[in-house]
PDB file of C-alpha atoms in Angstrom:
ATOM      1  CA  UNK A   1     -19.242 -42.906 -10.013  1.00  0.00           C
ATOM      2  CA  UNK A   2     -16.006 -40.909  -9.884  1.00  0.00           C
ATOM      3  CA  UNK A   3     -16.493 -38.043  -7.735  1.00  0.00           C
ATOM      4  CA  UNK A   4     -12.928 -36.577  -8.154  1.00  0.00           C
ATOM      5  CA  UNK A   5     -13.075 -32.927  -8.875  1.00  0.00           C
ATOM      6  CA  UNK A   6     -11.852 -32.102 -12.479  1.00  0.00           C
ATOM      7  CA  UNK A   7      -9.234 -29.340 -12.560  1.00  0.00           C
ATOM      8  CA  UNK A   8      -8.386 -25.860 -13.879  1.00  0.00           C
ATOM      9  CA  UNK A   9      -8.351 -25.782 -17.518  1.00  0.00           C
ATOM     10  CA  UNK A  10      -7.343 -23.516 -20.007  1.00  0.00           C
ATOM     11  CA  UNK A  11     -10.573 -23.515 -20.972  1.00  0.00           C
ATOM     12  CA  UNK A  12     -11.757 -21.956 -17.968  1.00  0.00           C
ATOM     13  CA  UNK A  13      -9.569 -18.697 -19.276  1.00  0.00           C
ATOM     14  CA  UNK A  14     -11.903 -18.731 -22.123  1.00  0.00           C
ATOM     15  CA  UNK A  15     -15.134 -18.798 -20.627  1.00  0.00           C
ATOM     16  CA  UNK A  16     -13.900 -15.952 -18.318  1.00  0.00           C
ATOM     17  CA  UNK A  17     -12.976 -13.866 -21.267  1.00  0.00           C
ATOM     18  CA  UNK A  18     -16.654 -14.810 -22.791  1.00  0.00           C
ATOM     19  CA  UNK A  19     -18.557 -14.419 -20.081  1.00  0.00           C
ATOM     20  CA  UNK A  20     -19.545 -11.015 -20.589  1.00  0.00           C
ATOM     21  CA  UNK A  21     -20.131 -10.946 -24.320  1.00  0.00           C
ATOM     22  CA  UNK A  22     -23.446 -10.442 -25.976  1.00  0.00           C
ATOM     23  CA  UNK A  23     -25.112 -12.936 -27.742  1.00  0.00           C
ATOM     24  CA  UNK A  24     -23.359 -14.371 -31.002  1.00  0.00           C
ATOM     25  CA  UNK A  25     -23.708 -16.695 -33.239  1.00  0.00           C
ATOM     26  CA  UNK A  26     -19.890 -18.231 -32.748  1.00  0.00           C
ATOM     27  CA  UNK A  27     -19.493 -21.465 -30.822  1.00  0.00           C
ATOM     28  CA  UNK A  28     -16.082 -20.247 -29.442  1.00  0.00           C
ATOM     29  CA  UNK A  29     -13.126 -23.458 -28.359  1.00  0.00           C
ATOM     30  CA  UNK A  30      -9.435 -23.462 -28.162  1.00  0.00           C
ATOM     31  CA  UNK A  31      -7.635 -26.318 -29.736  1.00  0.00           C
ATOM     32  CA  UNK A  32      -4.070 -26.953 -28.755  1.00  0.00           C
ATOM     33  CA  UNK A  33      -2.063 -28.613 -31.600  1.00  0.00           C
ATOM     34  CA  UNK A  34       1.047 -30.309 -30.503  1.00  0.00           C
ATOM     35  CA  UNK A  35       3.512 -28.760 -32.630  1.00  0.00           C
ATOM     36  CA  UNK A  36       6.037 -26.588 -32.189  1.00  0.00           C
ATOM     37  CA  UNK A  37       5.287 -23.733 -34.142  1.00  0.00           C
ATOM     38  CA  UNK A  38       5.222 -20.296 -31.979  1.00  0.00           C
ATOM     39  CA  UNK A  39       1.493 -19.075 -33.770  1.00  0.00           C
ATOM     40  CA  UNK A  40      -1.907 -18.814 -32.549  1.00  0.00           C
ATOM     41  CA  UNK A  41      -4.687 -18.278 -35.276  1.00  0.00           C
ATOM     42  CA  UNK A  42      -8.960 -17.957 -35.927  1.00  0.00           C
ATOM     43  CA  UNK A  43     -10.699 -20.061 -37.588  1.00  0.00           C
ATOM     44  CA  UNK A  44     -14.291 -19.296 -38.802  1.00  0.00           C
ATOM     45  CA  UNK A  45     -16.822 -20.123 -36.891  1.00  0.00           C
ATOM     46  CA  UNK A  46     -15.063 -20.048 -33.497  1.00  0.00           C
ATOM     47  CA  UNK A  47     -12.582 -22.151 -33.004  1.00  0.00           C
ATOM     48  CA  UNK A  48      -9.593 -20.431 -31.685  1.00  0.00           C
ATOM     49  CA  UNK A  49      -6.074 -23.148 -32.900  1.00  0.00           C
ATOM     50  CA  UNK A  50      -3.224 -22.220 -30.400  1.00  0.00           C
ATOM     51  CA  UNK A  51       0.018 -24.203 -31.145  1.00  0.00           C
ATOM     52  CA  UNK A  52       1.933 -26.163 -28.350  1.00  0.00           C
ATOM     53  CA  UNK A  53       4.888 -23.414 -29.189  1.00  0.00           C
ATOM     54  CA  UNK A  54       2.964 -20.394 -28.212  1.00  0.00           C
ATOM     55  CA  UNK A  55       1.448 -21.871 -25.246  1.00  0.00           C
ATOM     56  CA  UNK A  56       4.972 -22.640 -23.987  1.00  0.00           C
ATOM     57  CA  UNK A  57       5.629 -19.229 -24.356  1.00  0.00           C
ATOM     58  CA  UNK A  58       3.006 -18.063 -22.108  1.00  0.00           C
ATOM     59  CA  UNK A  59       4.012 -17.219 -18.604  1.00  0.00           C
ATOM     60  CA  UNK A  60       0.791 -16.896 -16.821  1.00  0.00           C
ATOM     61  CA  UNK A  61      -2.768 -17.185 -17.755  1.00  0.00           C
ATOM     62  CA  UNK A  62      -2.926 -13.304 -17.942  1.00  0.00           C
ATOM     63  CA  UNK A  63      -0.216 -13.545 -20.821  1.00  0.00           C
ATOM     64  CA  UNK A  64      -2.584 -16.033 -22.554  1.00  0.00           C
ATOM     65  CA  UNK A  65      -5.637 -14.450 -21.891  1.00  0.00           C
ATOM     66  CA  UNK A  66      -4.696 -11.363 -24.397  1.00  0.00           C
ATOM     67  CA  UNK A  67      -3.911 -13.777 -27.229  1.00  0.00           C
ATOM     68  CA  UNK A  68      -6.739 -15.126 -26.686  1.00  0.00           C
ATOM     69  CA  UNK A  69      -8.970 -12.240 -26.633  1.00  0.00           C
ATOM     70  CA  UNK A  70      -6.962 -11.019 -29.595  1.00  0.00           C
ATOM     71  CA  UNK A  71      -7.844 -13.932 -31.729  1.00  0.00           C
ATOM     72  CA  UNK A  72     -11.601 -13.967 -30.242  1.00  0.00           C
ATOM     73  CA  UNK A  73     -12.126 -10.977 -31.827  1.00  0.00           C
ATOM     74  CA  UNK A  74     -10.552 -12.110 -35.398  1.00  0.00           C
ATOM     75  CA  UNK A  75     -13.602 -14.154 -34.799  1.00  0.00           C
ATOM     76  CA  UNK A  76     -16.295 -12.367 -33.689  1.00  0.00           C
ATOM     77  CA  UNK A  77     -15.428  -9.200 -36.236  1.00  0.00           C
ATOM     78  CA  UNK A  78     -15.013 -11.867 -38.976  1.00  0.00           C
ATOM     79  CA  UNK A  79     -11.339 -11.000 -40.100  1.00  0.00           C
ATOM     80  CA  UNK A  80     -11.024 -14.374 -40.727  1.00  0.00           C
ATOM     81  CA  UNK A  81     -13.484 -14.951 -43.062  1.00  0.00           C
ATOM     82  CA  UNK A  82     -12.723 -12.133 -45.425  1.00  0.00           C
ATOM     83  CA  UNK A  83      -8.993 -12.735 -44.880  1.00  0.00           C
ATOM     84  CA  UNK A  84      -9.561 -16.808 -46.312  1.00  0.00           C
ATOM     85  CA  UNK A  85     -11.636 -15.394 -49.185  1.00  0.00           C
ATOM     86  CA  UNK A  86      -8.913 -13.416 -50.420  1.00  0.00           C
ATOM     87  CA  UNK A  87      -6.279 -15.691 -50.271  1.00  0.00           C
ATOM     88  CA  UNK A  88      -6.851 -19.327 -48.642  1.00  0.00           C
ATOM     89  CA  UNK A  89      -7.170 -22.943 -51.479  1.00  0.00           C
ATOM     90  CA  UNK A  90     -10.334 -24.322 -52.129  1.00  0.00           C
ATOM     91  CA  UNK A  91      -9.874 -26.885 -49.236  1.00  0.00           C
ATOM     92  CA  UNK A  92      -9.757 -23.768 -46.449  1.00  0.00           C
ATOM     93  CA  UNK A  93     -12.473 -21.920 -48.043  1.00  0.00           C
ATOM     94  CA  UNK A  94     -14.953 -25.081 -47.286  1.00  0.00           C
ATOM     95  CA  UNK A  95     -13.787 -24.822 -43.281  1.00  0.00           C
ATOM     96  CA  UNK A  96     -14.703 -21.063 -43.204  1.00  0.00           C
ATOM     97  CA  UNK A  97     -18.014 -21.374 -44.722  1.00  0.00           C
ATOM     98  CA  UNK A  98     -18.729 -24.563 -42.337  1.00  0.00           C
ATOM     99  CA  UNK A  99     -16.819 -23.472 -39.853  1.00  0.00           C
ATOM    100  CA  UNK A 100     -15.819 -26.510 -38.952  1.00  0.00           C
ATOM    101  CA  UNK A 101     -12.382 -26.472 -37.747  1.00  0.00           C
ATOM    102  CA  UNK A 102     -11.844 -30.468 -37.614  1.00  0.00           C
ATOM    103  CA  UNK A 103     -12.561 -30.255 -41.330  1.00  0.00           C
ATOM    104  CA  UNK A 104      -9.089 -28.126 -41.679  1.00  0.00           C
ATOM    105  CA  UNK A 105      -7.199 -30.097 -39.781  1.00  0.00           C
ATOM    106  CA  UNK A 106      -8.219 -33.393 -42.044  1.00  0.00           C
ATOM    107  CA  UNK A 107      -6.207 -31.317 -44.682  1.00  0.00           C
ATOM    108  CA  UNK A 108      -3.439 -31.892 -42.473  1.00  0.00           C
ATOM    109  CA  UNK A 109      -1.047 -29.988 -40.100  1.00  0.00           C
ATOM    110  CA  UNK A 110       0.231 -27.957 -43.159  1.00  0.00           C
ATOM    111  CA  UNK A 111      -3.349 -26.925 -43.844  1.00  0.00           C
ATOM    112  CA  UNK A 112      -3.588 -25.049 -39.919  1.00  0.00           C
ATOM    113  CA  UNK A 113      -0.341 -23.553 -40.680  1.00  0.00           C
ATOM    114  CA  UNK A 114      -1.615 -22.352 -43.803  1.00  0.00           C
ATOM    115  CA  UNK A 115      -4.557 -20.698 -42.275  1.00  0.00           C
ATOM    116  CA  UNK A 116      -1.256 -19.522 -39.543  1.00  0.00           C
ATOM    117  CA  UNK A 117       0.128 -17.398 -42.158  1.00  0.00           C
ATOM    118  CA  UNK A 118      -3.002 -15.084 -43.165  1.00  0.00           C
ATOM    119  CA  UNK A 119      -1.957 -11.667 -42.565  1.00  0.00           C
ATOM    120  CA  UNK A 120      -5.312  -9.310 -42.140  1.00  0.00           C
ATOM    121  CA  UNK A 121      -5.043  -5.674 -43.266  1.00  0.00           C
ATOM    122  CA  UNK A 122      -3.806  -3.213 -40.977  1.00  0.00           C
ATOM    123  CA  UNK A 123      -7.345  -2.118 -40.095  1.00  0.00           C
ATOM    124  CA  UNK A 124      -8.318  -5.641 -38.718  1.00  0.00           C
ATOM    125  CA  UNK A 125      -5.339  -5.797 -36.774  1.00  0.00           C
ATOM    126  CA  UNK A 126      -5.792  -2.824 -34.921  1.00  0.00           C
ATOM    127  CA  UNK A 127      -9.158  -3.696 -34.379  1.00  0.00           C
ATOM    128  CA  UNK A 128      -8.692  -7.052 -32.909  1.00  0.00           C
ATOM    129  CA  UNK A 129      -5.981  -5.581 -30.594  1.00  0.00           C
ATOM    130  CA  UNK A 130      -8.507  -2.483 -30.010  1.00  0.00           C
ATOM    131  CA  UNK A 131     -11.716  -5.081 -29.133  1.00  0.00           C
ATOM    132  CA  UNK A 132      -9.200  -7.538 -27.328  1.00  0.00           C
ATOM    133  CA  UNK A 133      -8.162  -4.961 -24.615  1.00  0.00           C
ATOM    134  CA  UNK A 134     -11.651  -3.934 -24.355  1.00  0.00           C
ATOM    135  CA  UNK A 135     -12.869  -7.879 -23.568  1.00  0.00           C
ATOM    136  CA  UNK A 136     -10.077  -8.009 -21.093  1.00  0.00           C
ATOM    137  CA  UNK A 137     -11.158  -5.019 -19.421  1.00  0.00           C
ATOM    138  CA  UNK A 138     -14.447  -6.022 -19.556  1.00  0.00           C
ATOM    139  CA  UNK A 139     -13.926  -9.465 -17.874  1.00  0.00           C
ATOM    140  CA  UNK A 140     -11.682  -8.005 -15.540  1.00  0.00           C
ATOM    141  CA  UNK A 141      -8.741  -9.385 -16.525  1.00  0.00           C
ATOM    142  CA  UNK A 142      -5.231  -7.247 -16.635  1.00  0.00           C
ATOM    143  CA  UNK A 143      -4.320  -6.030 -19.794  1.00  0.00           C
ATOM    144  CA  UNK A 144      -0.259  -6.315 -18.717  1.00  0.00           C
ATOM    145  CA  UNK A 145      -0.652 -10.242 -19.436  1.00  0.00           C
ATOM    146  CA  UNK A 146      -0.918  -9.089 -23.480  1.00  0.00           C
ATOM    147  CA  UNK A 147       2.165  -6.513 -23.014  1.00  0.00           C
ATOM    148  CA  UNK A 148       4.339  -9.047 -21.027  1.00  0.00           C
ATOM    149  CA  UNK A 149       3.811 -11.536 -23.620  1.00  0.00           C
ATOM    150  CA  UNK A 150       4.935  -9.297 -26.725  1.00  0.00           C
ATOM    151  CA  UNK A 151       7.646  -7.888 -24.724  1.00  0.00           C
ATOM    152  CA  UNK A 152       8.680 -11.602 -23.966  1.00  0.00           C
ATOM    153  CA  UNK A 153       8.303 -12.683 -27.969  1.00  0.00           C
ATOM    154  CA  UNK A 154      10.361  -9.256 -29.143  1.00  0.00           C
ATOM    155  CA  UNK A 155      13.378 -10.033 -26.758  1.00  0.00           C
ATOM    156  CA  UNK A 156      13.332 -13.430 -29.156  1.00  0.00           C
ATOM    157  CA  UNK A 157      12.755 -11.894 -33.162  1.00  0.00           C
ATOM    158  CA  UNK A 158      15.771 -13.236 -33.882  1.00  0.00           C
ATOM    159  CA  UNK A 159      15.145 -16.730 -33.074  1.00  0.00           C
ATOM    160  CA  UNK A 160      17.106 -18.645 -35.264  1.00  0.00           C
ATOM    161  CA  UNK A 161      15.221 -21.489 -35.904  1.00  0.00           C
ATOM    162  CA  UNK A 162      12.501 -19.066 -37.232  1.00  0.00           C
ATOM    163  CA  UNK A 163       9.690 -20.472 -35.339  1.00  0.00           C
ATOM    164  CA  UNK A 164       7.977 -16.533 -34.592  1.00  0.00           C
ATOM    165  CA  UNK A 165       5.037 -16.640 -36.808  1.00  0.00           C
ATOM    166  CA  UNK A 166       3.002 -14.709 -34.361  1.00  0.00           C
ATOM    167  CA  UNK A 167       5.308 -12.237 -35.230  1.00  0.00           C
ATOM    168  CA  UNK A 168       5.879 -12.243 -38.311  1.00  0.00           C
ATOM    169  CA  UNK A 169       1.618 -12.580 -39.198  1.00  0.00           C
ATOM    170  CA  UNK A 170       0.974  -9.843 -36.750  1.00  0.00           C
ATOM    171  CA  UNK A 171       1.774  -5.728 -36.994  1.00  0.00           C
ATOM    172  CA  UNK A 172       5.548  -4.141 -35.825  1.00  0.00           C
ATOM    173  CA  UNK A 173       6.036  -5.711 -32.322  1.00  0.00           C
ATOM    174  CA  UNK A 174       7.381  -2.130 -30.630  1.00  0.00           C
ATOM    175  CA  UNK A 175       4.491  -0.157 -32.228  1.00  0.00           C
ATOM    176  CA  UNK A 176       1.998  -2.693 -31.050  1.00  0.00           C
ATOM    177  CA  UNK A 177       3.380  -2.794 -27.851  1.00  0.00           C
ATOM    178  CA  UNK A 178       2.649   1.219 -27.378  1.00  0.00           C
ATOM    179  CA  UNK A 179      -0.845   1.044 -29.060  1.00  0.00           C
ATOM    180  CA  UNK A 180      -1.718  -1.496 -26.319  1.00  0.00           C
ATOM    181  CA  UNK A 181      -0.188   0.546 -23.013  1.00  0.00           C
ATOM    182  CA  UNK A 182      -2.554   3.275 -24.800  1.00  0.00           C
ATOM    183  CA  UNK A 183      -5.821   1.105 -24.803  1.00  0.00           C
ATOM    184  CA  UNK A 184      -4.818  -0.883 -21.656  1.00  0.00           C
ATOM    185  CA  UNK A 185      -5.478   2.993 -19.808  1.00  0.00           C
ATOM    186  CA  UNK A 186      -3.078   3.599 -16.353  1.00  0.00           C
ATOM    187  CA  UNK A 187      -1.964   0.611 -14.369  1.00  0.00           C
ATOM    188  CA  UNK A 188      -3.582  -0.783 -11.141  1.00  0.00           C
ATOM    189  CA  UNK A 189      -6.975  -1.199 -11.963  1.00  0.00           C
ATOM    190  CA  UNK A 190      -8.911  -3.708 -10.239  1.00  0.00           C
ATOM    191  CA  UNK A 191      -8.763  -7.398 -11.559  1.00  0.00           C
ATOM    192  CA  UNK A 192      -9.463 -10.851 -11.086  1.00  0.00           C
ATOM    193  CA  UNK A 193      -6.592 -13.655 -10.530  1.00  0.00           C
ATOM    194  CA  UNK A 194      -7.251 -16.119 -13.856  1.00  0.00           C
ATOM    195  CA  UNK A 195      -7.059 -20.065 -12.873  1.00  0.00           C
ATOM    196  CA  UNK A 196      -6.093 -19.317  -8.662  1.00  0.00           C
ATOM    197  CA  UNK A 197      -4.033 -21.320  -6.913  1.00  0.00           C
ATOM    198  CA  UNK A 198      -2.970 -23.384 -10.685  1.00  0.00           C
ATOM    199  CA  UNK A 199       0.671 -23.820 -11.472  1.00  0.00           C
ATOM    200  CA  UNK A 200       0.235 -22.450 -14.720  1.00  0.00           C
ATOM    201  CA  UNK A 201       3.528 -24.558 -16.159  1.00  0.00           C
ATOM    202  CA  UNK A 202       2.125 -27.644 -15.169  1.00  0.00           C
ATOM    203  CA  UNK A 203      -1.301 -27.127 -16.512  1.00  0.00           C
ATOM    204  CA  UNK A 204       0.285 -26.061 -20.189  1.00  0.00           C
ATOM    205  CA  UNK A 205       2.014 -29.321 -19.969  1.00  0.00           C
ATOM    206  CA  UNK A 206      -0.947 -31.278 -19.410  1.00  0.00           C
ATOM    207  CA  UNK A 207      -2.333 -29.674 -22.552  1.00  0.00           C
TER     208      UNK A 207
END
């Protein structure tokens, strides 16, 4: 039997961030898709679909933490639901009511970055950032990571090879940026190190 020791994951940020959560009826995953699209997106039912683009873009495990609580709670308020019933093919609308993510990605890359470009009302959006800072909080985890990251995307809006999506799916970088210093509440609250001791580079290679 193998009794090597598996490693840090970035599943392992996940179930830190869920932890804490009442019971629902979501089976929450991340899926990495190797592609270099800069987008993270929902996907009814649970699945949270982070491209390899974004993920390069993370800095530490903080930084990914608050997109990942972000799009956790497109989930869990069911954004994504009503936002595919308003505007997704017949193809999508089958994954959100089964929920089954693998059955979007048998429709293809183009079908996840379909699902990518689903803008949710205003409302929804300040909702998911709203419940996302309040998970973090919750699970211990500092709020800066989700700041840091934004600040880090908005030095780059004018990437010219247009890969932003997060961006450009998501509300006005700068006023986003202010609404979550607001929630995130006065620095140097106690918090937990995500993945100690991981070189956080190397393990978003591995992925």
């Amino acid at each position: 039997m193998n009794s090597k020791r598996k490693g840090p994951s970035i599943d392992d940020v996940l179930k830190t961030l869920t932890a804490p959560l009442p019971s629902h009826p979501f089976t929450l995953r991340v899926i990495v898709v190797n592609d270099s699209t800069v987008n993270a997106l929902a996907v009814p039912g649970g699945s949270v679909v982070v491209f390899r683009g974004l993920l390069k873009r993370t800095r530490t495990p903080e930084e990914f933490a608050g997109v990942l609580a972000h799009e956790v709670q497109h989930v869990l308020q069911r954004h994504v639901m009503r936002a595919l019933l308003q505007h997704a093919s017949t193809g999508l609308l089958v994954v959100a009511l089964t929920g089954d993510v693998s059955g979007a990605m048998a429709y293809g890359l183009e079908a996840a970055r379909t699902l990518g470009t689903l803008q949710y009302s205003r409302v929804a959006e300040e909702e998911a950032d709203r419940e996302g800072v309040r998970m973090l909080l919750v699970a211990n985890v500092d709020p800066e990571g989700t700041i840091t990251f934004l600040e880090g995307l908005k030095r780059k809006e004018e990437d010219p090879a247009g890969l932003l999506r997060y961006l450009s799916t998501h509300p006005t970088t700068a006023d986003r940026i202010e609404r979550l210093r607001s929630l995130a509440g006065p620095p140097g609250r106690p918090s937990i190190k995500l993945l100690p001791g991981s070189d956080w580079t190397a393990l978003r290679e591995r992925c």
